[in-house]
Amino acid sequence: MIPLDASTLNASGLPWHVRVLDEVGSTSDWLKQNASELPTGTVVFTESQTAGRGRRENRWIAPRGKDLMFSLLLKPEAPLEKWPRITTLAALGICKAIEAELPLQPRIKWPNDIYLQDRKVSGLLAETVSTREGMRIVLGIGLNVNALDFPPELNATSLLRAVASPVLHEIDRNALGCRLLGALHAEFSRIDEDYTSAIAEVRERSWLIGRQIRCRVEGHPTHGRVLDLNEEGHLIIAMPDGTTATLTSAEEVRDASA
């Protein structure tokens, strides 16, 4: 195992302030607790996360030293009402970084998961936090890199497992992390002026378009077929009664055929 190294992760020359913690409860919780003392652009990686969280307080489980678990402190250069776009842009950046490093075709499972070969490889969680300098976003990202064993109920995979190369035994997490930070920086710059073209690229990588889904919206179950994404990246679905609906948020989005 090659340990994470802050100087290598920050080798892109971009305005990130990278830290590596050996172990932490949650990188996002650590950032939220220390946000007022940290510069915008702080990125915290960890080798081991004992209380990682996903959406709906689900735990993010990863073995020590195998994967990438990190959080970013952000202040998007856009009006507050456009800040929710960060999750979509981050998902696109993760896909592009994977595509640049490996012969894989990641897909975005709205609203905040990345899939490879119909299995989850990455998850994102964006939260707002108030600091002395105003509102910020804490964006947590988990990416399965070198782990090989997953409980069947998680329906998960890793980059190493998906590549399935007999000669590749470990993916360089430092190189991949550096690539990720570069891709995220590039995509975040599109939050205002270039968001429409970004959504076109997200659409090309959508895992849900064309699928029948079941989900919960504000606690109520619903289902339909995903037709498209709108200009904000929200789901447009065909309902059973022949009407269409736009989902701006939802819980438990699942492939109805699974």
PDB file of C-alpha atoms in Angstrom:
ATOM      1  CA  MET A   1       0.000   0.000   0.000  1.00  0.00           C
ATOM      2  CA  ILE A   2       1.351   3.396  -1.030  1.00  0.00           C
ATOM      3  CA  PRO A   3       0.211   5.969   1.564  1.00  0.00           C
ATOM      4  CA  LEU A   4      -1.512   9.190   0.597  1.00  0.00           C
ATOM      5  CA  ASP A   5       0.837  12.165   0.328  1.00  0.00           C
ATOM      6  CA  ALA A   6      -0.430  15.742   0.529  1.00  0.00           C
ATOM      7  CA  SER A   7       2.303  17.229  -1.680  1.00  0.00           C
ATOM      8  CA  THR A   8       1.670  14.683  -4.444  1.00  0.00           C
ATOM      9  CA  LEU A   9      -2.083  15.153  -4.232  1.00  0.00           C
ATOM     10  CA  ASN A  10      -1.597  18.909  -4.567  1.00  0.00           C
ATOM     11  CA  ALA A  11       0.926  18.672  -7.419  1.00  0.00           C
ATOM     12  CA  SER A  12      -1.485  20.146  -9.974  1.00  0.00           C
ATOM     13  CA  GLY A  13      -0.693  23.697  -8.857  1.00  0.00           C
ATOM     14  CA  LEU A  14      -4.398  24.456  -8.454  1.00  0.00           C
ATOM     15  CA  PRO A  15      -5.606  26.519  -5.479  1.00  0.00           C
ATOM     16  CA  TRP A  16      -6.386  23.575  -3.204  1.00  0.00           C
ATOM     17  CA  HIS A  17      -5.087  23.315   0.359  1.00  0.00           C
ATOM     18  CA  VAL A  18      -4.619  19.575   0.854  1.00  0.00           C
ATOM     19  CA  ARG A  19      -4.320  17.784   4.181  1.00  0.00           C
ATOM     20  CA  VAL A  20      -4.038  14.060   4.848  1.00  0.00           C
ATOM     21  CA  LEU A  21      -5.304  12.689   8.153  1.00  0.00           C
ATOM     22  CA  ASP A  22      -4.391   9.170   9.191  1.00  0.00           C
ATOM     23  CA  GLU A  23      -7.778   8.509  10.779  1.00  0.00           C
ATOM     24  CA  VAL A  24     -10.870  10.588  11.363  1.00  0.00           C
ATOM     25  CA  GLY A  25     -14.501   9.978  12.173  1.00  0.00           C
ATOM     26  CA  SER A  26     -15.682  11.732   9.008  1.00  0.00           C
ATOM     27  CA  THR A  27     -13.754  14.110   6.758  1.00  0.00           C
ATOM     28  CA  SER A  28     -16.925  16.150   6.239  1.00  0.00           C
ATOM     29  CA  ASP A  29     -17.602  16.412   9.964  1.00  0.00           C
ATOM     30  CA  TRP A  30     -13.973  17.430  10.534  1.00  0.00           C
ATOM     31  CA  LEU A  31     -14.269  20.179   7.922  1.00  0.00           C
ATOM     32  CA  LYS A  32     -17.563  21.435   9.328  1.00  0.00           C
ATOM     33  CA  GLN A  33     -16.115  21.590  12.834  1.00  0.00           C
ATOM     34  CA  ASN A  34     -13.044  23.517  11.657  1.00  0.00           C
ATOM     35  CA  ALA A  35     -14.489  25.482   8.732  1.00  0.00           C
ATOM     36  CA  SER A  36     -14.137  28.918  10.344  1.00  0.00           C
ATOM     37  CA  GLU A  37     -10.377  28.416  10.794  1.00  0.00           C
ATOM     38  CA  LEU A  38      -9.701  26.988   7.327  1.00  0.00           C
ATOM     39  CA  PRO A  39      -9.346  28.671   3.933  1.00  0.00           C
ATOM     40  CA  THR A  40     -11.853  28.010   1.195  1.00  0.00           C
ATOM     41  CA  GLY A  41     -10.420  25.287  -1.011  1.00  0.00           C
ATOM     42  CA  THR A  42      -9.259  23.111   1.883  1.00  0.00           C
ATOM     43  CA  VAL A  43      -9.365  19.411   0.969  1.00  0.00           C
ATOM     44  CA  VAL A  44      -9.066  16.729   3.639  1.00  0.00           C
ATOM     45  CA  PHE A  45      -8.175  13.141   2.705  1.00  0.00           C
ATOM     46  CA  THR A  46      -7.986  10.269   5.164  1.00  0.00           C
ATOM     47  CA  GLU A  47      -6.591   6.750   5.193  1.00  0.00           C
ATOM     48  CA  SER A  48      -9.313   5.558   7.555  1.00  0.00           C
ATOM     49  CA  GLN A  49     -12.777   6.910   8.238  1.00  0.00           C
ATOM     50  CA  THR A  50     -14.648   5.468  11.208  1.00  0.00           C
ATOM     51  CA  ALA A  51     -17.954   7.284  10.768  1.00  0.00           C
ATOM     52  CA  GLY A  52     -18.236   8.074   7.061  1.00  0.00           C
ATOM     53  CA  ARG A  53     -21.719   9.082   5.950  1.00  0.00           C
ATOM     54  CA  GLY A  54     -23.741   8.980   2.782  1.00  0.00           C
ATOM     55  CA  ARG A  55     -27.246  10.228   2.067  1.00  0.00           C
ATOM     56  CA  ARG A  56     -29.963   9.542   4.672  1.00  0.00           C
ATOM     57  CA  GLU A  57     -27.205   8.932   7.254  1.00  0.00           C
ATOM     58  CA  ASN A  58     -26.116   5.694   5.558  1.00  0.00           C
ATOM     59  CA  ARG A  59     -22.588   4.668   6.527  1.00  0.00           C
ATOM     60  CA  TRP A  60     -19.771   4.725   3.968  1.00  0.00           C
ATOM     61  CA  ILE A  61     -17.585   1.709   4.679  1.00  0.00           C
ATOM     62  CA  ALA A  62     -14.046   1.389   3.286  1.00  0.00           C
ATOM     63  CA  PRO A  63     -10.963  -0.572   4.379  1.00  0.00           C
ATOM     64  CA  ARG A  64      -7.930   1.361   5.600  1.00  0.00           C
ATOM     65  CA  GLY A  65      -5.539   2.557   2.911  1.00  0.00           C
ATOM     66  CA  LYS A  66      -7.454   1.153  -0.058  1.00  0.00           C
ATOM     67  CA  ASP A  67      -9.730   3.879  -1.338  1.00  0.00           C
ATOM     68  CA  LEU A  68     -10.151   7.644  -1.600  1.00  0.00           C
ATOM     69  CA  MET A  69     -12.222   9.346   1.080  1.00  0.00           C
ATOM     70  CA  PHE A  70     -12.076  13.126   1.129  1.00  0.00           C
ATOM     71  CA  SER A  71     -14.053  16.319   1.611  1.00  0.00           C
ATOM     72  CA  LEU A  72     -13.716  19.793   0.132  1.00  0.00           C
ATOM     73  CA  LEU A  73     -14.576  23.209   1.592  1.00  0.00           C
ATOM     74  CA  LEU A  74     -16.085  25.279  -1.212  1.00  0.00           C
ATOM     75  CA  LYS A  75     -17.499  28.714  -1.919  1.00  0.00           C
ATOM     76  CA  PRO A  76     -18.943  28.505  -5.446  1.00  0.00           C
ATOM     77  CA  GLU A  77     -18.566  31.579  -7.640  1.00  0.00           C
ATOM     78  CA  ALA A  78     -22.302  31.781  -8.264  1.00  0.00           C
ATOM     79  CA  PRO A  79     -25.505  32.977  -6.582  1.00  0.00           C
ATOM     80  CA  LEU A  80     -26.619  30.845  -3.644  1.00  0.00           C
ATOM     81  CA  GLU A  81     -29.584  29.419  -5.545  1.00  0.00           C
ATOM     82  CA  LYS A  82     -27.171  27.792  -7.999  1.00  0.00           C
ATOM     83  CA  TRP A  83     -25.065  26.061  -5.350  1.00  0.00           C
ATOM     84  CA  PRO A  84     -27.021  22.760  -5.617  1.00  0.00           C
ATOM     85  CA  ARG A  85     -25.395  22.370  -9.049  1.00  0.00           C
ATOM     86  CA  ILE A  86     -22.139  21.477  -7.284  1.00  0.00           C
ATOM     87  CA  THR A  87     -23.203  17.850  -6.774  1.00  0.00           C
ATOM     88  CA  THR A  88     -23.932  17.375 -10.484  1.00  0.00           C
ATOM     89  CA  LEU A  89     -20.673  19.023 -11.518  1.00  0.00           C
ATOM     90  CA  ALA A  90     -18.726  16.951  -8.996  1.00  0.00           C
ATOM     91  CA  ALA A  91     -20.233  13.746 -10.391  1.00  0.00           C
ATOM     92  CA  LEU A  92     -19.171  14.800 -13.884  1.00  0.00           C
ATOM     93  CA  GLY A  93     -15.663  15.604 -12.668  1.00  0.00           C
ATOM     94  CA  ILE A  94     -15.305  12.205 -11.004  1.00  0.00           C
ATOM     95  CA  CYS A  95     -16.376  10.473 -14.214  1.00  0.00           C
ATOM     96  CA  LYS A  96     -13.895  12.450 -16.288  1.00  0.00           C
ATOM     97  CA  ALA A  97     -11.039  11.722 -13.889  1.00  0.00           C
ATOM     98  CA  ILE A  98     -11.777   7.989 -14.004  1.00  0.00           C
ATOM     99  CA  GLU A  99     -12.024   8.063 -17.798  1.00  0.00           C
ATOM    100  CA  ALA A 100      -8.679   9.852 -18.048  1.00  0.00           C
ATOM    101  CA  GLU A 101      -6.870   7.363 -15.802  1.00  0.00           C
ATOM    102  CA  LEU A 102      -8.459   4.027 -16.680  1.00  0.00           C
ATOM    103  CA  PRO A 103     -10.232   2.224 -19.562  1.00  0.00           C
ATOM    104  CA  LEU A 104     -13.617   2.466 -17.845  1.00  0.00           C
ATOM    105  CA  GLN A 105     -16.991   4.056 -18.593  1.00  0.00           C
ATOM    106  CA  PRO A 106     -18.487   5.401 -15.363  1.00  0.00           C
ATOM    107  CA  ARG A 107     -22.121   6.439 -15.297  1.00  0.00           C
ATOM    108  CA  ILE A 108     -23.949   8.941 -13.095  1.00  0.00           C
ATOM    109  CA  LYS A 109     -26.865   7.584 -11.081  1.00  0.00           C
ATOM    110  CA  TRP A 110     -28.862  10.657 -10.162  1.00  0.00           C
ATOM    111  CA  PRO A 111     -28.596  12.396  -7.838  1.00  0.00           C
ATOM    112  CA  ASN A 112     -25.242  11.567  -6.267  1.00  0.00           C
ATOM    113  CA  ASP A 113     -23.794   8.147  -7.121  1.00  0.00           C
ATOM    114  CA  ILE A 114     -21.324   6.934  -9.734  1.00  0.00           C
ATOM    115  CA  TYR A 115     -21.787   3.461 -11.192  1.00  0.00           C
ATOM    116  CA  LEU A 116     -19.466   1.090 -13.003  1.00  0.00           C
ATOM    117  CA  GLN A 117     -20.881  -2.026 -14.627  1.00  0.00           C
ATOM    118  CA  ASP A 118     -24.201  -1.473 -12.811  1.00  0.00           C
ATOM    119  CA  ARG A 119     -22.528  -1.298  -9.403  1.00  0.00           C
ATOM    120  CA  LYS A 120     -21.807   1.676  -7.147  1.00  0.00           C
ATOM    121  CA  VAL A 121     -18.206   2.860  -7.158  1.00  0.00           C
ATOM    122  CA  SER A 122     -18.557   6.362  -5.727  1.00  0.00           C
ATOM    123  CA  GLY A 123     -20.910   8.517  -3.693  1.00  0.00           C
ATOM    124  CA  LEU A 124     -21.170  12.234  -2.937  1.00  0.00           C
ATOM    125  CA  LEU A 125     -22.793  14.266  -0.192  1.00  0.00           C
ATOM    126  CA  ALA A 126     -22.957  18.082  -0.246  1.00  0.00           C
ATOM    127  CA  GLU A 127     -23.866  20.025   2.897  1.00  0.00           C
ATOM    128  CA  THR A 128     -23.904  23.734   3.700  1.00  0.00           C
ATOM    129  CA  VAL A 129     -22.093  25.156   6.707  1.00  0.00           C
ATOM    130  CA  SER A 130     -22.019  28.641   8.216  1.00  0.00           C
ATOM    131  CA  THR A 131     -18.585  30.139   8.909  1.00  0.00           C
ATOM    132  CA  ARG A 132     -17.360  33.527  10.092  1.00  0.00           C
ATOM    133  CA  GLU A 133     -16.903  34.461   6.424  1.00  0.00           C
ATOM    134  CA  GLY A 134     -20.400  33.311   5.413  1.00  0.00           C
ATOM    135  CA  MET A 135     -21.922  30.178   3.923  1.00  0.00           C
ATOM    136  CA  ARG A 136     -19.755  27.405   2.501  1.00  0.00           C
ATOM    137  CA  ILE A 137     -20.305  23.948   1.037  1.00  0.00           C
ATOM    138  CA  VAL A 138     -18.697  20.849   2.471  1.00  0.00           C
ATOM    139  CA  LEU A 139     -18.615  18.228  -0.273  1.00  0.00           C
ATOM    140  CA  GLY A 140     -17.793  14.693   0.807  1.00  0.00           C
ATOM    141  CA  ILE A 141     -16.652  12.114  -1.750  1.00  0.00           C
ATOM    142  CA  GLY A 142     -15.999   8.412  -1.375  1.00  0.00           C
ATOM    143  CA  LEU A 143     -14.435   6.463  -4.244  1.00  0.00           C
ATOM    144  CA  ASN A 144     -13.747   2.726  -4.100  1.00  0.00           C
ATOM    145  CA  VAL A 145     -10.292   2.349  -5.630  1.00  0.00           C
ATOM    146  CA  ASN A 146      -8.426  -0.790  -4.568  1.00  0.00           C
ATOM    147  CA  ALA A 147     -10.868  -2.657  -2.324  1.00  0.00           C
ATOM    148  CA  LEU A 148     -11.933  -6.006  -3.763  1.00  0.00           C
ATOM    149  CA  ASP A 149     -14.406  -7.482  -1.281  1.00  0.00           C
ATOM    150  CA  PHE A 150     -17.878  -6.033  -0.749  1.00  0.00           C
ATOM    151  CA  PRO A 151     -20.977  -7.407   0.999  1.00  0.00           C
ATOM    152  CA  PRO A 152     -23.476  -8.478  -1.711  1.00  0.00           C
ATOM    153  CA  GLU A 153     -26.192  -6.216  -0.324  1.00  0.00           C
ATOM    154  CA  LEU A 154     -24.094  -3.118  -1.090  1.00  0.00           C
ATOM    155  CA  ASN A 155     -24.074  -3.776  -4.857  1.00  0.00           C
ATOM    156  CA  ALA A 156     -20.649  -2.115  -4.926  1.00  0.00           C
ATOM    157  CA  THR A 157     -17.460  -2.394  -6.935  1.00  0.00           C
ATOM    158  CA  SER A 158     -14.083  -0.663  -7.129  1.00  0.00           C
ATOM    159  CA  LEU A 159     -11.942   0.708  -9.926  1.00  0.00           C
ATOM    160  CA  LEU A 160      -9.429  -2.127  -9.527  1.00  0.00           C
ATOM    161  CA  ARG A 161     -12.147  -4.742  -9.593  1.00  0.00           C
ATOM    162  CA  ALA A 162     -13.787  -3.189 -12.667  1.00  0.00           C
ATOM    163  CA  VAL A 163     -10.512  -2.998 -14.599  1.00  0.00           C
ATOM    164  CA  ALA A 164      -9.907  -6.698 -13.871  1.00  0.00           C
ATOM    165  CA  SER A 165      -6.339  -6.599 -15.189  1.00  0.00           C
ATOM    166  CA  PRO A 166      -4.008  -9.521 -14.402  1.00  0.00           C
ATOM    167  CA  VAL A 167      -1.028  -7.142 -14.293  1.00  0.00           C
ATOM    168  CA  LEU A 168      -2.542  -4.227 -12.341  1.00  0.00           C
ATOM    169  CA  HIS A 169      -2.505  -5.009  -8.627  1.00  0.00           C
ATOM    170  CA  GLU A 170      -2.875  -1.517  -7.167  1.00  0.00           C
ATOM    171  CA  ILE A 171      -4.112   1.790  -8.555  1.00  0.00           C
ATOM    172  CA  ASP A 172      -2.008   4.795  -7.534  1.00  0.00           C
ATOM    173  CA  ARG A 173      -4.337   6.736  -5.256  1.00  0.00           C
ATOM    174  CA  ASN A 174      -2.093   9.803  -5.219  1.00  0.00           C
ATOM    175  CA  ALA A 175      -2.083  10.120  -9.009  1.00  0.00           C
ATOM    176  CA  LEU A 176      -5.820   9.490  -9.160  1.00  0.00           C
ATOM    177  CA  GLY A 177      -6.495  11.954  -6.345  1.00  0.00           C
ATOM    178  CA  CYS A 178      -4.475  14.639  -8.118  1.00  0.00           C
ATOM    179  CA  ARG A 179      -6.419  13.937 -11.322  1.00  0.00           C
ATOM    180  CA  LEU A 180      -9.694  14.181  -9.393  1.00  0.00           C
ATOM    181  CA  LEU A 181      -8.825  17.560  -7.900  1.00  0.00           C
ATOM    182  CA  GLY A 182      -7.959  18.892 -11.337  1.00  0.00           C
ATOM    183  CA  ALA A 183     -11.192  17.597 -12.849  1.00  0.00           C
ATOM    184  CA  LEU A 184     -13.314  18.917  -9.993  1.00  0.00           C
ATOM    185  CA  HIS A 185     -11.729  22.365 -10.243  1.00  0.00           C
ATOM    186  CA  ALA A 186     -12.452  22.450 -13.982  1.00  0.00           C
ATOM    187  CA  GLU A 187     -16.079  21.367 -13.595  1.00  0.00           C
ATOM    188  CA  PHE A 188     -16.837  23.706 -10.684  1.00  0.00           C
ATOM    189  CA  SER A 189     -15.873  26.641 -12.911  1.00  0.00           C
ATOM    190  CA  ARG A 190     -18.911  25.784 -15.082  1.00  0.00           C
ATOM    191  CA  ILE A 191     -21.476  26.399 -12.347  1.00  0.00           C
ATOM    192  CA  ASP A 192     -22.798  29.598 -13.911  1.00  0.00           C
ATOM    193  CA  GLU A 193     -21.870  30.414 -17.502  1.00  0.00           C
ATOM    194  CA  ASP A 194     -21.283  26.927 -18.924  1.00  0.00           C
ATOM    195  CA  TYR A 195     -23.745  24.802 -16.973  1.00  0.00           C
ATOM    196  CA  THR A 196     -25.962  23.965 -19.961  1.00  0.00           C
ATOM    197  CA  SER A 197     -23.134  22.261 -21.827  1.00  0.00           C
ATOM    198  CA  ALA A 198     -22.088  20.508 -18.619  1.00  0.00           C
ATOM    199  CA  ILE A 199     -25.581  19.021 -18.341  1.00  0.00           C
ATOM    200  CA  ALA A 200     -25.265  17.747 -21.916  1.00  0.00           C
ATOM    201  CA  GLU A 201     -22.148  15.835 -20.821  1.00  0.00           C
ATOM    202  CA  VAL A 202     -23.928  14.548 -17.725  1.00  0.00           C
ATOM    203  CA  ARG A 203     -26.795  13.364 -19.925  1.00  0.00           C
ATOM    204  CA  GLU A 204     -24.347  11.322 -22.020  1.00  0.00           C
ATOM    205  CA  ARG A 205     -23.193   9.571 -18.844  1.00  0.00           C
ATOM    206  CA  SER A 206     -26.591   9.075 -17.224  1.00  0.00           C
ATOM    207  CA  TRP A 207     -27.224   5.626 -15.784  1.00  0.00           C
ATOM    208  CA  LEU A 208     -30.959   6.265 -15.325  1.00  0.00           C
ATOM    209  CA  ILE A 209     -32.209   7.624 -18.652  1.00  0.00           C
ATOM    210  CA  GLY A 210     -34.469   5.005 -20.238  1.00  0.00           C
ATOM    211  CA  ARG A 211     -34.869   2.992 -17.033  1.00  0.00           C
ATOM    212  CA  GLN A 212     -37.982   2.318 -15.011  1.00  0.00           C
ATOM    213  CA  ILE A 213     -37.372   3.575 -11.492  1.00  0.00           C
ATOM    214  CA  ARG A 214     -38.964   3.459  -8.079  1.00  0.00           C
ATOM    215  CA  CYS A 215     -38.259   6.232  -5.621  1.00  0.00           C
ATOM    216  CA  ARG A 216     -39.584   8.164  -2.680  1.00  0.00           C
ATOM    217  CA  VAL A 217     -40.351  11.869  -2.925  1.00  0.00           C
ATOM    218  CA  GLU A 218     -40.838  13.575   0.443  1.00  0.00           C
ATOM    219  CA  GLY A 219     -41.630  10.174   1.930  1.00  0.00           C
ATOM    220  CA  HIS A 220     -44.152   9.150  -0.728  1.00  0.00           C
ATOM    221  CA  PRO A 221     -43.419   6.244  -3.104  1.00  0.00           C
ATOM    222  CA  THR A 222     -43.640   6.855  -6.832  1.00  0.00           C
ATOM    223  CA  HIS A 223     -42.407   5.223 -10.012  1.00  0.00           C
ATOM    224  CA  GLY A 224     -42.010   5.905 -13.719  1.00  0.00           C
ATOM    225  CA  ARG A 225     -39.623   5.812 -16.652  1.00  0.00           C
ATOM    226  CA  VAL A 226     -36.780   8.316 -16.816  1.00  0.00           C
ATOM    227  CA  LEU A 227     -37.024  10.307 -20.047  1.00  0.00           C
ATOM    228  CA  ASP A 228     -34.315  12.930 -19.715  1.00  0.00           C
ATOM    229  CA  LEU A 229     -32.629  15.538 -17.552  1.00  0.00           C
ATOM    230  CA  ASN A 230     -33.828  19.133 -17.642  1.00  0.00           C
ATOM    231  CA  GLU A 231     -31.572  22.177 -17.864  1.00  0.00           C
ATOM    232  CA  GLU A 232     -30.842  22.005 -14.118  1.00  0.00           C
ATOM    233  CA  GLY A 233     -30.036  18.308 -14.209  1.00  0.00           C
ATOM    234  CA  HIS A 234     -33.296  17.216 -12.576  1.00  0.00           C
ATOM    235  CA  LEU A 235     -35.021  14.014 -13.681  1.00  0.00           C
ATOM    236  CA  ILE A 236     -37.918  14.139 -16.128  1.00  0.00           C
ATOM    237  CA  ILE A 237     -39.982  10.975 -15.739  1.00  0.00           C
ATOM    238  CA  ALA A 238     -43.018   9.542 -17.523  1.00  0.00           C
ATOM    239  CA  MET A 239     -45.656   8.710 -14.923  1.00  0.00           C
ATOM    240  CA  PRO A 240     -47.993   5.695 -15.135  1.00  0.00           C
ATOM    241  CA  ASP A 241     -50.975   7.986 -15.899  1.00  0.00           C
ATOM    242  CA  GLY A 242     -49.291   9.330 -19.037  1.00  0.00           C
ATOM    243  CA  THR A 243     -48.187  12.643 -17.555  1.00  0.00           C
ATOM    244  CA  THR A 244     -44.607  13.739 -17.006  1.00  0.00           C
ATOM    245  CA  ALA A 245     -43.077  14.950 -13.780  1.00  0.00           C
ATOM    246  CA  THR A 246     -39.809  16.596 -12.820  1.00  0.00           C
ATOM    247  CA  LEU A 247     -37.973  15.300  -9.780  1.00  0.00           C
ATOM    248  CA  THR A 248     -35.801  17.954  -8.157  1.00  0.00           C
ATOM    249  CA  SER A 249     -34.933  15.648  -5.272  1.00  0.00           C
ATOM    250  CA  ALA A 250     -35.776  12.136  -4.228  1.00  0.00           C
ATOM    251  CA  GLU A 251     -34.792   9.394  -1.839  1.00  0.00           C
ATOM    252  CA  GLU A 252     -34.105   5.745  -2.578  1.00  0.00           C
ATOM    253  CA  VAL A 253     -33.968   5.992  -6.364  1.00  0.00           C
ATOM    254  CA  ARG A 254     -33.887   2.389  -7.583  1.00  0.00           C
ATOM    255  CA  ASP A 255     -34.000   0.533 -10.876  1.00  0.00           C
ATOM    256  CA  ALA A 256     -37.501  -0.967 -10.861  1.00  0.00           C
ATOM    257  CA  SER A 257     -36.306  -4.036 -12.771  1.00  0.00           C
ATOM    258  CA  ALA A 258     -33.699  -4.935 -10.124  1.00  0.00           C
TER     259      ALA A 258
END
